[in-house]
Amino acid sequence: MDGNGRWAKAKGLQRKEGHREGSNAIDRLLDIALTLGLKNISLYAFSTENWKRPPSEITSIFSLLDEFIDNKLGRLQEKNVRVWHSGSTKRVPRSSVRKIDKAVQETKGNSALNLNFCLNYGSMDEITHAVNKILSSRKEKGKALDKAIKPSDIEKNLYTYPLPPVDLLIRTAGEQRLSNFLLWQSAYAEIYFTDVLWPDFDKQCLFSSLEWYAKRVRKFGGLASS
Ligand code: FPP
């Protein structure tokens, strides 16, 4: 959700106001996503590298997340949205961990849309964590530690499991890199780059990205079907 800071700066506002408008953009897009019947959305809300930001900005991002859950959980329930969290809980403020856990638990039975908050998330951390989990589980069960690890073993231990791989990855604000986001899951994702700043990413922008996606020929390493 890039461009919150630039959006604020362009308006002479503080960066936290940009994040607030970014959070409003999520809210607006959720309704559209539900109407369109999208099944899975992952939001890169806070990366493992975002800890490098000033403490006041970090605090404002977690406060916005807390506020979002406090204000929207009821509506997410009504709309049959299931909340997920991907990422490590280490260093995340306890209040935010409690709130996201509550949202995850309370929406477990919902099935219209999976809304995955990638929070304190980074793919390098995720894959390392997955490998370490496999090794500790083998150790616990007295199994051989030197048996080869298979891609499916890693997949089952990713933070995002059992959510499906990414079809369309949208990167806003003119950035053209993946920034440690869902690297494993995006192995065959179509990547849509737009100059639009995240707070300005509206219904029309979502439609444009989906229209672009619909024209992509997906081969997954095979040949295009005729
Ligand atoms: C990237 O833009 C954005 C973030 C690191 C934070 C995104 C967080 C929110 C939208 C609020 C969290 C709330 C919920 C509900 C998940 P940037 O700050 O890097 O912008 P810039 O590149 O213009 O400086």
mmCIF file of C-alpha atoms and ligand atoms in Angstrom:
data_model
loop_
_atom_site.group_PDB
_atom_site.id
_atom_site.type_symbol
_atom_site.label_atom_id
_atom_site.label_comp_id
_atom_site.label_asym_id
_atom_site.label_seq_id
_atom_site.Cartn_x
_atom_site.Cartn_y
_atom_site.Cartn_z
ATOM 1 C CA MET A 1 0.000 0.000 0.000
ATOM 2 C CA ASP A 2 2.666 2.425 -1.127
ATOM 3 C CA GLY A 3 2.318 6.153 -1.367
ATOM 4 C CA ASN A 4 0.638 7.052 1.923
ATOM 5 C CA GLY A 5 3.568 9.264 2.931
ATOM 6 C CA ARG A 6 3.770 10.973 -0.470
ATOM 7 C CA TRP A 7 0.005 11.508 -0.505
ATOM 8 C CA ALA A 8 0.244 13.278 2.864
ATOM 9 C CA LYS A 9 3.294 15.316 1.877
ATOM 10 C CA ALA A 10 1.585 16.553 -1.298
ATOM 11 C CA LYS A 11 -1.249 17.850 0.859
ATOM 12 C CA GLY A 12 1.003 19.404 3.509
ATOM 13 C CA LEU A 13 -0.121 16.789 6.044
ATOM 14 C CA GLN A 14 1.788 14.529 8.429
ATOM 15 C CA ARG A 15 2.691 11.028 7.232
ATOM 16 C CA LYS A 16 0.280 9.499 9.744
ATOM 17 C CA GLU A 17 -2.583 11.290 7.957
ATOM 18 C CA GLY A 18 -1.502 9.490 4.790
ATOM 19 C CA HIS A 19 -1.687 6.146 6.593
ATOM 20 C CA ARG A 20 -5.159 7.095 7.886
ATOM 21 C CA GLU A 21 -6.333 7.781 4.349
ATOM 22 C CA GLY A 22 -4.657 4.512 3.336
ATOM 23 C CA SER A 23 -6.756 2.732 5.916
ATOM 24 C CA ASN A 24 -9.909 4.438 4.548
ATOM 25 C CA ALA A 25 -8.948 3.231 1.075
ATOM 26 C CA ILE A 26 -8.929 -0.373 2.390
ATOM 27 C CA ASP A 27 -12.408 0.146 3.776
ATOM 28 C CA ARG A 28 -13.762 1.495 0.478
ATOM 29 C CA LEU A 29 -12.166 -1.275 -1.580
ATOM 30 C CA LEU A 30 -13.454 -4.049 0.648
ATOM 31 C CA ASP A 31 -17.055 -3.380 -0.318
ATOM 32 C CA ILE A 32 -16.148 -3.397 -3.994
ATOM 33 C CA ALA A 33 -14.122 -6.601 -3.585
ATOM 34 C CA LEU A 34 -17.113 -8.281 -1.946
ATOM 35 C CA THR A 35 -19.447 -7.111 -4.701
ATOM 36 C CA LEU A 36 -17.052 -8.447 -7.327
ATOM 37 C CA GLY A 37 -16.766 -11.771 -5.506
ATOM 38 C CA LEU A 38 -13.003 -11.616 -4.915
ATOM 39 C CA LYS A 39 -12.074 -14.438 -2.562
ATOM 40 C CA ASN A 40 -8.668 -13.514 -1.157
ATOM 41 C CA ILE A 41 -6.964 -10.214 -0.397
ATOM 42 C CA SER A 42 -3.607 -9.810 1.335
ATOM 43 C CA LEU A 43 -2.604 -6.363 2.543
ATOM 44 C CA TYR A 44 1.019 -5.468 3.243
ATOM 45 C CA ALA A 45 0.312 -3.439 6.369
ATOM 46 C CA PHE A 46 3.711 -3.590 8.085
ATOM 47 C CA SER A 47 6.903 -5.285 6.914
ATOM 48 C CA THR A 48 9.761 -6.744 8.936
ATOM 49 C CA GLU A 49 11.790 -3.826 7.561
ATOM 50 C CA ASN A 50 9.276 -1.160 8.592
ATOM 51 C CA TRP A 51 10.764 -1.246 12.136
ATOM 52 C CA LYS A 52 13.432 1.074 10.688
ATOM 53 C CA ARG A 53 10.837 3.897 10.636
ATOM 54 C CA PRO A 54 10.580 6.510 13.405
ATOM 55 C CA PRO A 55 8.815 5.160 16.536
ATOM 56 C CA SER A 56 5.994 7.711 16.177
ATOM 57 C CA GLU A 57 5.144 6.453 12.673
ATOM 58 C CA ILE A 58 5.262 2.818 13.822
ATOM 59 C CA THR A 59 2.900 3.655 16.683
ATOM 60 C CA SER A 60 0.492 5.410 14.336
ATOM 61 C CA ILE A 61 0.359 2.435 11.933
ATOM 62 C CA PHE A 62 -0.434 -0.038 14.757
ATOM 63 C CA SER A 63 -3.014 2.388 16.214
ATOM 64 C CA LEU A 64 -4.734 2.555 12.834
ATOM 65 C CA LEU A 65 -4.801 -1.215 12.655
ATOM 66 C CA ASP A 66 -6.310 -1.376 16.178
ATOM 67 C CA GLU A 67 -8.872 1.256 15.207
ATOM 68 C CA PHE A 68 -9.737 -0.579 11.992
ATOM 69 C CA ILE A 69 -10.417 -3.803 13.865
ATOM 70 C CA ASP A 70 -12.355 -2.053 16.658
ATOM 71 C CA ASN A 71 -14.558 -0.171 14.202
ATOM 72 C CA LYS A 72 -14.939 -2.706 11.419
ATOM 73 C CA LEU A 73 -15.014 -6.150 13.025
ATOM 74 C CA GLY A 74 -18.814 -6.055 13.323
ATOM 75 C CA ARG A 75 -19.184 -5.205 9.657
ATOM 76 C CA LEU A 76 -16.631 -7.817 8.619
ATOM 77 C CA GLN A 77 -18.735 -10.381 10.495
ATOM 78 C CA GLU A 78 -21.928 -9.186 8.792
ATOM 79 C CA LYS A 79 -20.237 -9.411 5.399
ATOM 80 C CA ASN A 80 -18.967 -12.934 6.123
ATOM 81 C CA VAL A 81 -15.298 -11.880 5.868
ATOM 82 C CA ARG A 82 -12.663 -14.112 7.451
ATOM 83 C CA VAL A 83 -9.660 -12.287 8.918
ATOM 84 C CA TRP A 84 -6.159 -13.809 8.762
ATOM 85 C CA HIS A 85 -2.818 -12.643 10.060
ATOM 86 C CA SER A 86 0.457 -13.472 8.350
ATOM 87 C CA GLY A 87 3.702 -12.556 10.042
ATOM 88 C CA SER A 88 5.541 -12.799 13.297
ATOM 89 C CA THR A 89 3.948 -11.507 16.507
ATOM 90 C CA LYS A 90 7.404 -10.711 17.961
ATOM 91 C CA ARG A 91 7.750 -6.962 18.692
ATOM 92 C CA VAL A 92 4.128 -6.266 17.682
ATOM 93 C CA PRO A 93 2.359 -4.265 20.451
ATOM 94 C CA ARG A 94 0.373 -6.611 22.714
ATOM 95 C CA SER A 95 -2.860 -4.691 22.137
ATOM 96 C CA SER A 96 -2.550 -5.194 18.369
ATOM 97 C CA VAL A 97 -1.722 -8.899 18.781
ATOM 98 C CA ARG A 98 -4.810 -9.307 21.007
ATOM 99 C CA LYS A 99 -7.060 -7.468 18.566
ATOM 100 C CA ILE A 100 -5.895 -9.296 15.469
ATOM 101 C CA ASP A 101 -6.093 -12.659 17.297
ATOM 102 C CA LYS A 102 -9.648 -11.820 18.351
ATOM 103 C CA ALA A 103 -10.588 -10.904 14.767
ATOM 104 C CA VAL A 104 -8.988 -14.119 13.457
ATOM 105 C CA GLN A 105 -10.782 -16.278 16.071
ATOM 106 C CA GLU A 106 -14.181 -14.605 15.777
ATOM 107 C CA THR A 107 -14.317 -14.742 11.985
ATOM 108 C CA LYS A 108 -13.073 -18.352 11.640
ATOM 109 C CA GLY A 109 -16.432 -19.553 10.353
ATOM 110 C CA ASN A 110 -16.730 -16.902 7.606
ATOM 111 C CA SER A 111 -16.258 -17.725 3.954
ATOM 112 C CA ALA A 112 -17.137 -14.862 1.582
ATOM 113 C CA LEU A 113 -13.642 -13.334 1.500
ATOM 114 C CA ASN A 114 -10.307 -14.026 3.181
ATOM 115 C CA LEU A 115 -8.778 -10.727 4.337
ATOM 116 C CA ASN A 116 -5.165 -11.350 5.228
ATOM 117 C CA PHE A 117 -3.263 -8.689 7.166
ATOM 118 C CA CYS A 118 0.462 -9.099 6.521
ATOM 119 C CA LEU A 119 1.760 -7.553 9.680
ATOM 120 C CA ASN A 120 5.382 -7.727 10.778
ATOM 121 C CA TYR A 121 5.637 -9.811 7.640
ATOM 122 C CA GLY A 122 8.630 -10.457 5.409
ATOM 123 C CA SER A 123 9.108 -13.376 3.036
ATOM 124 C CA MET A 124 12.701 -14.032 4.097
ATOM 125 C CA ASP A 125 11.548 -14.300 7.721
ATOM 126 C CA GLU A 126 8.582 -16.450 6.635
ATOM 127 C CA ILE A 127 10.648 -19.001 4.696
ATOM 128 C CA THR A 128 13.342 -19.206 7.399
ATOM 129 C CA HIS A 129 10.609 -19.645 10.014
ATOM 130 C CA ALA A 130 9.011 -22.408 7.916
ATOM 131 C CA VAL A 131 12.295 -24.342 7.606
ATOM 132 C CA ASN A 132 12.991 -24.003 11.334
ATOM 133 C CA LYS A 133 9.469 -25.219 12.139
ATOM 134 C CA ILE A 134 9.990 -28.301 9.983
ATOM 135 C CA LEU A 135 13.290 -29.056 11.722
ATOM 136 C CA SER A 136 11.897 -28.567 15.244
ATOM 137 C CA SER A 137 8.908 -30.747 14.465
ATOM 138 C CA ARG A 138 11.217 -33.504 13.191
ATOM 139 C CA LYS A 139 13.369 -33.156 16.296
ATOM 140 C CA GLU A 140 10.324 -33.343 18.573
ATOM 141 C CA LYS A 141 9.076 -36.471 16.805
ATOM 142 C CA GLY A 142 12.558 -38.077 16.794
ATOM 143 C CA LYS A 143 12.650 -38.063 12.971
ATOM 144 C CA ALA A 144 15.830 -37.750 10.847
ATOM 145 C CA LEU A 145 16.938 -34.134 10.503
ATOM 146 C CA ASP A 146 18.881 -34.687 7.298
ATOM 147 C CA LYS A 147 15.944 -35.923 5.192
ATOM 148 C CA ALA A 148 15.434 -33.544 2.224
ATOM 149 C CA ILE A 149 12.840 -30.817 2.734
ATOM 150 C CA LYS A 150 10.237 -30.703 -0.041
ATOM 151 C CA PRO A 151 8.561 -27.549 -1.443
ATOM 152 C CA SER A 152 5.224 -28.873 -0.109
ATOM 153 C CA ASP A 153 6.747 -29.079 3.429
ATOM 154 C CA ILE A 154 7.715 -25.406 3.199
ATOM 155 C CA GLU A 155 4.343 -24.434 1.752
ATOM 156 C CA LYS A 156 2.476 -26.006 4.678
ATOM 157 C CA ASN A 157 4.573 -24.029 7.141
ATOM 158 C CA LEU A 158 4.260 -20.590 5.551
ATOM 159 C CA TYR A 159 2.457 -17.936 7.605
ATOM 160 C CA THR A 160 -0.152 -17.703 4.842
ATOM 161 C CA TYR A 161 -1.009 -21.435 4.750
ATOM 162 C CA PRO A 162 -3.629 -22.552 3.634
ATOM 163 C CA LEU A 163 -4.353 -19.412 1.612
ATOM 164 C CA PRO A 164 -3.791 -19.922 -2.135
ATOM 165 C CA PRO A 165 -0.915 -18.482 -4.205
ATOM 166 C CA VAL A 166 -1.177 -14.894 -5.440
ATOM 167 C CA ASP A 167 -2.838 -14.347 -8.839
ATOM 168 C CA LEU A 168 -2.553 -10.565 -9.048
ATOM 169 C CA LEU A 169 -0.066 -8.470 -7.105
ATOM 170 C CA ILE A 170 -0.751 -4.734 -7.175
ATOM 171 C CA ARG A 171 2.124 -2.360 -6.401
ATOM 172 C CA THR A 172 1.127 1.275 -6.093
ATOM 173 C CA ALA A 173 2.958 4.627 -6.122
ATOM 174 C CA GLY A 174 5.333 3.851 -8.980
ATOM 175 C CA GLU A 175 7.516 1.398 -7.048
ATOM 176 C CA GLN A 176 8.735 -1.543 -9.111
ATOM 177 C CA ARG A 177 10.008 -4.109 -6.650
ATOM 178 C CA LEU A 178 8.551 -6.833 -4.442
ATOM 179 C CA SER A 179 9.995 -5.612 -1.131
ATOM 180 C CA ASN A 180 10.024 -9.024 0.539
ATOM 181 C CA PHE A 181 6.269 -9.499 0.005
ATOM 182 C CA LEU A 182 4.778 -12.971 -0.582
ATOM 183 C CA LEU A 183 7.803 -14.052 -2.652
ATOM 184 C CA TRP A 184 7.019 -17.774 -2.494
ATOM 185 C CA GLN A 185 3.300 -17.250 -3.028
ATOM 186 C CA SER A 186 3.909 -14.880 -5.984
ATOM 187 C CA ALA A 187 6.077 -17.280 -7.975
ATOM 188 C CA TYR A 188 3.542 -17.061 -10.842
ATOM 189 C CA ALA A 189 1.678 -13.901 -9.884
ATOM 190 C CA GLU A 190 0.886 -11.297 -12.498
ATOM 191 C CA ILE A 191 2.384 -8.040 -11.247
ATOM 192 C CA TYR A 192 0.530 -4.786 -11.850
ATOM 193 C CA PHE A 193 2.420 -1.545 -11.352
ATOM 194 C CA THR A 194 0.603 1.749 -11.068
ATOM 195 C CA ASP A 195 1.732 5.295 -10.269
ATOM 196 C CA VAL A 196 -1.451 5.904 -8.254
ATOM 197 C CA LEU A 197 -0.723 6.553 -4.565
ATOM 198 C CA TRP A 198 -2.456 4.019 -2.314
ATOM 199 C CA PRO A 199 -4.902 6.511 -0.689
ATOM 200 C CA ASP A 200 -6.108 7.434 -4.209
ATOM 201 C CA PHE A 201 -6.479 3.798 -5.307
ATOM 202 C CA ASP A 202 -10.216 3.690 -5.906
ATOM 203 C CA LYS A 203 -12.879 1.535 -7.557
ATOM 204 C CA GLN A 204 -11.771 2.587 -11.049
ATOM 205 C CA CYS A 205 -8.137 1.732 -10.261
ATOM 206 C CA LEU A 206 -9.177 -1.717 -9.029
ATOM 207 C CA PHE A 207 -11.246 -2.279 -12.186
ATOM 208 C CA SER A 208 -8.297 -1.205 -14.375
ATOM 209 C CA SER A 209 -5.998 -3.664 -12.606
ATOM 210 C CA LEU A 210 -8.541 -6.481 -12.982
ATOM 211 C CA GLU A 211 -9.096 -5.680 -16.670
ATOM 212 C CA TRP A 212 -5.329 -5.793 -17.182
ATOM 213 C CA TYR A 213 -5.162 -9.111 -15.285
ATOM 214 C CA ALA A 214 -7.983 -10.615 -17.371
ATOM 215 C CA LYS A 215 -5.906 -10.097 -20.517
ATOM 216 C CA ARG A 216 -2.815 -11.852 -19.174
ATOM 217 C CA VAL A 217 -2.054 -15.306 -20.561
ATOM 218 C CA ARG A 218 -1.039 -17.483 -17.627
ATOM 219 C CA LYS A 219 1.141 -20.439 -18.491
ATOM 220 C CA PHE A 220 2.728 -21.421 -15.176
ATOM 221 C CA GLY A 221 5.818 -22.552 -17.066
ATOM 222 C CA GLY A 222 3.803 -24.603 -19.565
ATOM 223 C CA LEU A 223 2.427 -23.617 -22.955
ATOM 224 C CA ALA A 224 -0.528 -21.332 -23.614
ATOM 225 C CA SER A 225 -3.684 -23.378 -24.217
ATOM 226 C CA SER A 226 -5.117 -22.624 -27.679
HETATM 227 C C1 FPP B 1 3.624 2.220 2.731
HETATM 228 O O1 FPP B 1 3.555 3.566 2.312
HETATM 229 C C2 FPP B 1 2.623 1.967 3.784
HETATM 230 C C3 FPP B 1 2.900 1.417 4.993
HETATM 231 C C4 FPP B 1 4.236 0.965 5.389
HETATM 232 C C5 FPP B 1 1.847 1.286 6.034
HETATM 233 C C6 FPP B 1 0.485 0.910 5.540
HETATM 234 C C7 FPP B 1 -0.453 1.014 6.668
HETATM 235 C C8 FPP B 1 -1.745 1.412 6.606
HETATM 236 C C9 FPP B 1 -2.453 1.699 5.342
HETATM 237 C C10 FPP B 1 -2.511 1.576 7.857
HETATM 238 C C11 FPP B 1 -2.671 0.275 8.600
HETATM 239 C C12 FPP B 1 -4.071 -0.033 8.745
HETATM 240 C C13 FPP B 1 -4.661 -1.179 8.383
HETATM 241 C C14 FPP B 1 -6.107 -1.275 8.535
HETATM 242 C C15 FPP B 1 -3.936 -2.329 7.798
HETATM 243 P P1 FPP B 1 4.731 4.569 2.643
HETATM 244 O O2 FPP B 1 4.601 5.047 4.036
HETATM 245 O O3 FPP B 1 6.027 3.878 2.362
HETATM 246 O O4 FPP B 1 4.481 5.759 1.660
HETATM 247 P P2 FPP B 1 5.593 6.582 0.880
HETATM 248 O O5 FPP B 1 6.322 5.579 0.032
HETATM 249 O O6 FPP B 1 4.816 7.556 0.061
HETATM 250 O O7 FPP B 1 6.467 7.238 1.899
#
